[in-house]
Amino acid sequence: MIPPNFDYVAPTTVEDAVAALAGAGEDAKVIAGGQSLMPVLRLRLSAPTVLIDLGRIEGLRGVRDDGDALVIGAMTTYYGLLGNPLISKHALLLADATRTVADPQIRHRGTLGGNVAHADPAGDLAAPVLALEATMTVAGPSGTRTVPASEFFVDLFTTALQSDEILTEIRIPKHTDWAAHYEKLHRVAQAWSIVAVAATVDVDQGTIRQARIALTNVAPVPVRARSVEEALIGQPAREDVIRAAAEHAAEGIDPMSDGNADADYRSHLSKVLTRRAVATAAGV
Ligand SMILES: Cc1cc2nc3c(=O)[nH]c(=O)nc-3n(C[C@H](O)[C@H](O)[C@H](O)COP(=O)(O)OP(=O)(O)OC[C@H]3O[C@@H](n4cnc5c(N)ncnc54)[C@H](O)[C@@H]3O)c2cc1C
């Protein structure tokens, strides 16, 4: 299908984009890589009257070292993340998950900001961003504000972004040289997660010093598996220890049932994929 008519603007600064969004009212939408929005428009599930393209705002692209954190521009593409040594050094989990997203064409167009702003529960980058304790920077008519990832994902396809706000940066505290793995179950290659687990661990001389784990697509929003983390911290990086800790993965979650998996299967997958994700990350 062909999308309904819309006006198109392509500002070159965040300030102009925010002004365009405020001026156009609730019927405007920003477009980043377009890899989720264009299908939505073509299916006529959304009919904005104005599209504000962020693609010409150079300041929204790239990764910079900001001392104890990396700051990633919202318009940084998946390929931009994958090719960046700062990401592999300080936020390996994000790179590992990004590698699993869709196909090469989509990875050239899709953006980190678009992925998390879209807030698809099956999207693969929300859980790593949550696990890595990122903070989102948001620009609106009254200036900028920051939102921790733990408060950013509000519900199915819903974030803390207001309709007149733009996500500009994702700030990720450095997890330097932490091992990481994103374990994703999907039915066919290049598809979204049925369930996935993002795990990153700091292992020192065979002991798990720190662990961060989050689950994809077991709830409307990504879920942090804190009881698994607590069961791992201070323990030897051994298969039996990881297996026992992973049994906590389904605690406190109330997974949904859909055509891909029912709730019981999702609970089961949470444990199995957590065990695999942590074991692979820890190299056992
Ligand atoms: C065939 C196919 C397979 C896919 N497989 C996967 C997969 O395996 N895993 C996965 O995670 N994703 C998958 N995707 C989705 C893809 O990753 C999208 O790129 C992503 O969901 C959205 O990023 P985008 O930059 O394309 O955003 P867009 O499509 O441009 O925008 C998505 C939404 O976010 C809003 N938005 C975008 N940027 C901002 C911003 N800076 N501030 C405020 N709002 C913003 C837009 O208004 C829109 O509502 C797939 C898509 C397709 C078409």
Short mmCIF file of C-alpha atoms and ligand atoms in Angstrom, two decimals:
data_model
loop_
_atom_site.label_atom_id
_atom_site.label_comp_id
_atom_site.label_asym_id
_atom_site.label_seq_id
_atom_site.Cartn_x
_atom_site.Cartn_y
_atom_site.Cartn_z
CA MET A 1 0.00 0.00 0.00
CA ILE A 2 1.05 3.60 -0.49
CA PRO A 3 1.29 5.82 2.61
CA PRO A 4 -1.18 8.69 2.98
CA ASN A 5 0.06 12.15 1.97
CA PHE A 6 2.33 13.97 4.36
CA ASP A 7 4.52 17.05 4.37
CA TYR A 8 8.25 16.45 4.73
CA VAL A 9 10.86 18.57 6.46
CA ALA A 10 14.55 17.81 6.93
CA PRO A 11 16.10 20.13 9.55
CA THR A 12 19.85 20.24 10.10
CA THR A 13 19.87 21.01 13.83
CA VAL A 14 18.13 19.51 16.86
CA GLU A 15 16.70 22.95 17.71
CA ASP A 16 15.05 23.21 14.28
CA ALA A 17 13.74 19.66 14.56
CA VAL A 18 12.19 20.38 17.97
CA ALA A 19 10.67 23.62 16.63
CA ALA A 20 9.25 21.78 13.61
CA LEU A 21 7.78 19.10 15.88
CA ALA A 22 6.23 21.66 18.22
CA GLY A 23 4.87 23.66 15.29
CA ALA A 24 3.25 20.68 13.60
CA GLY A 25 1.35 19.45 16.65
CA GLU A 26 0.36 15.90 17.56
CA ASP A 27 0.04 14.74 13.94
CA ALA A 28 3.77 15.04 13.28
CA LYS A 29 6.29 12.23 13.57
CA VAL A 30 10.05 12.11 13.37
CA ILE A 31 11.63 9.60 11.05
CA ALA A 32 15.06 8.10 11.69
CA GLY A 33 16.08 5.02 9.65
CA GLY A 34 12.47 4.47 8.61
CA GLN A 35 12.78 0.70 8.97
CA SER A 36 9.82 0.48 11.37
CA LEU A 37 8.01 3.71 10.53
CA MET A 38 7.79 3.21 6.75
CA PRO A 39 6.07 -0.21 7.05
CA VAL A 40 3.68 1.34 9.60
CA LEU A 41 2.86 4.17 7.16
CA ARG A 42 2.46 1.82 4.23
CA LEU A 43 0.03 -0.31 6.22
CA ARG A 44 -1.75 2.93 7.15
CA LEU A 45 -1.49 2.09 10.83
CA SER A 46 -0.34 5.67 11.33
CA ALA A 47 -1.06 8.75 9.24
CA PRO A 48 1.08 11.70 10.35
CA THR A 49 0.53 14.89 8.39
CA VAL A 50 4.19 15.94 8.76
CA LEU A 51 7.33 13.81 8.77
CA ILE A 52 10.42 15.36 10.33
CA ASP A 53 13.51 13.60 8.99
CA LEU A 54 16.43 13.53 11.46
CA GLY A 55 18.81 12.21 8.81
CA ARG A 56 20.51 15.52 8.07
CA ILE A 57 21.38 16.37 11.68
CA GLU A 58 25.07 15.45 11.75
CA GLY A 59 25.29 16.10 15.51
CA LEU A 60 23.02 13.12 16.16
CA ARG A 61 25.47 10.61 14.67
CA GLY A 62 28.49 8.88 16.12
CA VAL A 63 29.97 7.60 19.36
CA ARG A 64 32.11 9.70 21.66
CA ASP A 65 34.19 8.91 24.71
CA ASP A 66 32.99 10.98 27.65
CA GLY A 67 35.22 9.81 30.49
CA ASP A 68 33.36 7.12 32.40
CA ALA A 69 30.68 6.77 29.71
CA LEU A 70 30.11 6.47 25.97
CA VAL A 71 27.68 8.90 24.41
CA ILE A 72 25.94 7.54 21.31
CA GLY A 73 24.01 9.86 19.00
CA ALA A 74 20.44 8.66 18.46
CA MET A 75 20.94 8.57 14.66
CA THR A 76 23.93 6.23 14.84
CA THR A 77 23.12 3.28 12.60
CA TYR A 78 23.56 -0.34 13.57
CA TYR A 79 26.58 -0.49 11.25
CA GLY A 80 27.95 2.61 12.92
CA LEU A 81 27.80 0.75 16.24
CA LEU A 82 29.25 -2.49 14.88
CA GLY A 83 32.24 -0.77 13.29
CA ASN A 84 33.14 1.32 16.32
CA PRO A 85 36.00 0.07 18.54
CA LEU A 86 34.73 2.11 21.51
CA ILE A 87 31.57 0.02 21.51
CA SER A 88 33.43 -3.31 21.41
CA LYS A 89 35.75 -2.17 24.20
CA HIS A 90 33.25 -0.55 26.58
CA ALA A 91 29.78 -1.82 25.62
CA LEU A 92 30.34 -5.19 23.97
CA LEU A 93 26.83 -6.33 24.88
CA LEU A 94 25.34 -3.67 22.61
CA ALA A 95 27.49 -4.81 19.68
CA ASP A 96 26.63 -8.46 20.26
CA ALA A 97 22.89 -7.73 20.22
CA THR A 98 23.14 -5.37 17.25
CA ARG A 99 24.74 -8.12 15.17
CA THR A 100 21.50 -10.11 15.44
CA VAL A 101 19.19 -7.34 14.19
CA ALA A 102 17.50 -8.01 10.85
CA ASP A 103 19.58 -8.07 7.65
CA PRO A 104 22.47 -6.01 6.23
CA GLN A 105 20.21 -3.49 4.46
CA ILE A 106 18.26 -2.77 7.62
CA ARG A 107 21.46 -2.58 9.66
CA HIS A 108 22.70 0.14 7.28
CA ARG A 109 19.54 2.25 7.74
CA GLY A 110 18.19 1.45 11.21
CA THR A 111 19.34 3.54 14.16
CA LEU A 112 19.85 2.91 17.87
CA GLY A 113 17.58 5.85 18.70
CA GLY A 114 14.85 4.62 16.36
CA ASN A 115 15.04 1.12 17.78
CA VAL A 116 14.59 2.17 21.40
CA ALA A 117 12.08 4.97 20.62
CA HIS A 118 9.94 2.46 18.71
CA ALA A 119 9.86 0.29 21.88
CA ASP A 120 8.84 -2.91 20.15
CA PRO A 121 8.92 -5.56 22.92
CA ALA A 122 10.64 -7.89 20.43
CA GLY A 123 13.21 -5.25 19.47
CA ASP A 124 16.73 -6.36 20.29
CA LEU A 125 18.42 -3.23 21.58
CA ALA A 126 16.19 -2.24 24.50
CA ALA A 127 17.35 -5.07 26.78
CA PRO A 128 21.09 -4.34 26.28
CA VAL A 129 20.45 -0.64 26.84
CA LEU A 130 18.58 -1.50 30.07
CA ALA A 131 21.22 -3.99 31.23
CA LEU A 132 24.00 -1.48 30.60
CA GLU A 133 22.14 1.08 32.73
CA ALA A 134 21.99 3.69 29.97
CA THR A 135 20.53 7.16 30.33
CA MET A 136 18.54 8.75 27.51
CA THR A 137 18.89 12.43 26.65
CA VAL A 138 15.72 13.96 25.32
CA ALA A 139 15.21 17.39 23.71
CA GLY A 140 11.92 19.25 23.78
CA PRO A 141 10.54 22.79 23.60
CA SER A 142 11.58 23.52 27.19
CA GLY A 143 15.13 22.18 26.83
CA THR A 144 16.76 18.82 27.49
CA ARG A 145 16.15 16.24 30.18
CA THR A 146 17.54 12.82 30.97
CA VAL A 147 15.63 9.61 31.57
CA PRO A 148 17.21 6.41 32.92
CA ALA A 149 16.58 3.38 30.71
CA SER A 150 14.73 1.78 33.64
CA GLU A 151 12.08 4.53 33.31
CA PHE A 152 12.25 5.06 29.53
CA PHE A 153 10.33 1.92 28.46
CA VAL A 154 6.80 2.46 29.72
CA ASP A 155 4.62 -0.04 27.86
CA LEU A 156 4.14 -1.79 24.52
CA PHE A 157 5.43 0.65 21.84
CA THR A 158 5.35 3.40 24.49
CA THR A 159 8.27 5.29 26.01
CA ALA A 160 8.70 8.24 28.34
CA LEU A 161 9.11 10.48 25.24
CA GLN A 162 6.40 13.13 24.92
CA SER A 163 4.95 13.78 21.47
CA ASP A 164 6.98 17.03 21.18
CA GLU A 165 10.28 15.46 22.23
CA ILE A 166 13.21 13.93 20.35
CA LEU A 167 15.64 11.36 21.70
CA THR A 168 19.09 12.81 21.02
CA GLU A 169 21.66 10.66 22.86
CA ILE A 170 22.07 7.39 24.68
CA ARG A 171 24.69 7.55 27.42
CA ILE A 172 26.15 4.21 28.45
CA PRO A 173 28.45 3.85 31.48
CA LYS A 174 31.62 2.07 30.39
CA HIS A 175 31.70 -1.66 31.01
CA THR A 176 35.30 -1.90 29.93
CA ASP A 177 36.41 -5.38 28.85
CA TRP A 178 33.31 -7.02 30.32
CA ALA A 179 32.44 -10.23 28.49
CA ALA A 180 29.01 -10.30 26.86
CA HIS A 181 26.57 -12.37 24.90
CA TYR A 182 23.09 -11.82 23.44
CA GLU A 183 21.27 -15.14 23.16
CA LYS A 184 18.29 -14.84 20.81
CA LEU A 185 15.69 -17.42 19.90
CA HIS A 186 14.04 -16.61 16.58
CA ARG A 187 12.11 -18.80 14.22
CA VAL A 188 13.93 -17.87 11.00
CA ALA A 189 17.15 -16.02 10.29
CA GLN A 190 16.97 -12.22 10.35
CA ALA A 191 13.76 -12.11 12.42
CA TRP A 192 12.78 -10.53 15.70
CA SER A 193 13.26 -12.32 19.01
CA ILE A 194 10.67 -14.72 20.36
CA VAL A 195 12.65 -14.38 23.59
CA ALA A 196 16.23 -13.19 24.00
CA VAL A 197 18.61 -12.59 26.88
CA ALA A 198 21.28 -9.89 27.10
CA ALA A 199 24.07 -10.78 29.53
CA THR A 200 27.32 -9.06 30.38
CA VAL A 201 29.70 -10.17 33.13
CA ASP A 202 32.93 -9.00 34.65
CA VAL A 203 34.96 -12.12 35.38
CA ASP A 204 38.22 -11.82 37.28
CA GLN A 205 40.42 -14.88 37.92
CA GLY A 206 37.47 -17.24 37.51
CA THR A 207 35.08 -15.29 39.76
CA ILE A 208 32.06 -13.35 38.53
CA ARG A 209 32.61 -9.92 40.05
CA GLN A 210 29.65 -8.20 38.43
CA ALA A 211 26.73 -9.19 36.20
CA ARG A 212 24.00 -7.36 34.27
CA ILE A 213 21.21 -9.28 32.60
CA ALA A 214 17.99 -8.24 30.85
CA LEU A 215 15.31 -10.12 28.94
CA THR A 216 13.68 -9.28 25.59
CA ASN A 217 10.03 -10.04 24.74
CA VAL A 218 8.85 -11.63 27.96
CA ALA A 219 6.80 -8.53 28.85
CA PRO A 220 5.66 -5.32 27.13
CA VAL A 221 8.99 -3.75 28.18
CA PRO A 222 12.49 -5.20 28.66
CA VAL A 223 12.99 -6.78 32.07
CA ARG A 224 16.10 -6.73 34.26
CA ALA A 225 16.84 -10.14 35.80
CA ARG A 226 18.16 -8.88 39.12
CA SER A 227 17.75 -12.12 41.05
CA VAL A 228 19.93 -13.92 38.49
CA GLU A 229 22.54 -11.17 38.83
CA GLU A 230 22.49 -11.49 42.64
CA ALA A 231 22.89 -15.27 42.42
CA LEU A 232 25.95 -14.86 40.18
CA ILE A 233 27.90 -12.06 41.84
CA GLY A 234 30.88 -13.30 43.83
CA GLN A 235 30.46 -16.87 42.57
CA PRO A 236 32.90 -18.97 40.53
CA ALA A 237 32.21 -18.86 36.78
CA ARG A 238 31.17 -22.51 36.62
CA GLU A 239 28.50 -24.27 34.64
CA ASP A 240 26.59 -25.58 37.72
CA VAL A 241 26.60 -22.13 39.35
CA ILE A 242 25.29 -20.48 36.18
CA ARG A 243 22.64 -23.17 35.72
CA ALA A 244 21.34 -22.66 39.28
CA ALA A 245 21.36 -18.84 38.93
CA ALA A 246 19.49 -18.99 35.61
CA GLU A 247 16.61 -20.78 37.34
CA HIS A 248 15.71 -17.36 38.83
CA ALA A 249 15.24 -15.78 35.38
CA ALA A 250 11.46 -16.19 35.27
CA GLU A 251 10.91 -14.79 38.77
CA GLY A 252 8.56 -11.84 38.82
CA ILE A 253 7.76 -11.93 35.12
CA ASP A 254 4.30 -12.49 33.68
CA PRO A 255 5.01 -13.28 30.02
CA MET A 256 2.44 -12.74 27.28
CA SER A 257 1.15 -15.46 24.96
CA ASP A 258 1.01 -14.88 21.21
CA GLY A 259 1.26 -16.79 17.94
CA ASN A 260 4.98 -17.39 18.49
CA ALA A 261 5.00 -18.71 22.05
CA ASP A 262 2.70 -19.06 25.04
CA ALA A 263 3.48 -17.72 28.50
CA ASP A 264 4.78 -21.03 29.90
CA TYR A 265 7.14 -21.51 26.95
CA ARG A 266 8.42 -17.95 27.35
CA SER A 267 9.09 -18.60 31.08
CA HIS A 268 10.97 -21.76 30.16
CA LEU A 269 12.96 -19.95 27.46
CA SER A 270 13.89 -17.21 29.93
CA LYS A 271 15.77 -19.74 32.05
CA VAL A 272 17.34 -21.71 29.20
CA LEU A 273 18.48 -18.65 27.27
CA THR A 274 19.78 -16.96 30.44
CA ARG A 275 21.92 -20.01 31.17
CA ARG A 276 23.27 -20.02 27.62
CA ALA A 277 23.84 -16.24 27.51
CA VAL A 278 25.76 -16.13 30.80
CA ALA A 279 27.73 -19.32 30.09
CA THR A 280 28.76 -18.10 26.65
CA ALA A 281 29.70 -14.67 28.00
CA ALA A 282 31.71 -16.21 30.84
CA GLY A 283 33.36 -18.67 28.46
CA VAL A 284 32.29 -21.85 30.28
C1 LIG B 1 12.19 -6.98 7.87
C2 LIG B 1 12.55 -6.31 9.17
C3 LIG B 1 13.20 -7.07 10.14
C4 LIG B 1 13.54 -6.47 11.35
N1 LIG B 1 14.15 -7.25 12.31
C5 LIG B 1 14.49 -6.69 13.49
C6 LIG B 1 15.16 -7.46 14.49
O1 LIG B 1 15.49 -8.63 14.32
N2 LIG B 1 15.45 -6.84 15.67
C7 LIG B 1 15.16 -5.52 15.91
O2 LIG B 1 15.46 -5.01 16.98
N3 LIG B 1 14.53 -4.77 14.97
C8 LIG B 1 14.20 -5.33 13.77
N4 LIG B 1 13.59 -4.54 12.82
C9 LIG B 1 13.28 -3.13 13.12
C10 LIG B 1 14.48 -2.25 12.78
O3 LIG B 1 15.51 -2.54 13.70
C11 LIG B 1 14.17 -0.74 12.87
O4 LIG B 1 15.28 -0.11 12.29
C12 LIG B 1 13.96 -0.15 14.24
O5 LIG B 1 12.90 -0.76 14.91
C13 LIG B 1 13.61 1.34 14.14
O6 LIG B 1 14.74 2.11 13.87
P1 LIG B 1 14.69 3.20 12.74
O7 LIG B 1 15.90 4.03 12.90
O8 LIG B 1 14.49 2.53 11.44
O9 LIG B 1 13.43 4.09 13.20
P2 LIG B 1 12.16 4.61 12.40
O10 LIG B 1 11.49 3.47 11.71
O11 LIG B 1 12.50 5.78 11.58
O12 LIG B 1 11.28 5.11 13.63
C14 LIG B 1 10.64 4.21 14.52
C15 LIG B 1 9.81 5.00 15.53
O13 LIG B 1 10.64 5.68 16.45
C16 LIG B 1 10.43 7.10 16.36
N5 LIG B 1 11.76 7.71 16.45
C17 LIG B 1 12.84 7.35 15.70
N6 LIG B 1 13.90 8.06 16.08
C18 LIG B 1 13.50 8.88 17.08
C19 LIG B 1 14.15 9.86 17.89
N7 LIG B 1 15.48 10.12 17.75
N8 LIG B 1 13.42 10.53 18.80
C20 LIG B 1 12.10 10.26 18.95
N9 LIG B 1 11.42 9.34 18.24
C21 LIG B 1 12.12 8.66 17.31
C22 LIG B 1 9.71 7.35 15.05
O14 LIG B 1 8.88 8.50 15.11
C23 LIG B 1 8.91 6.06 14.90
O15 LIG B 1 7.73 6.15 15.67
C24 LIG B 1 13.25 -5.10 11.59
C25 LIG B 1 12.63 -4.33 10.59
C26 LIG B 1 12.28 -4.93 9.40
C27 LIG B 1 11.61 -4.08 8.35
#
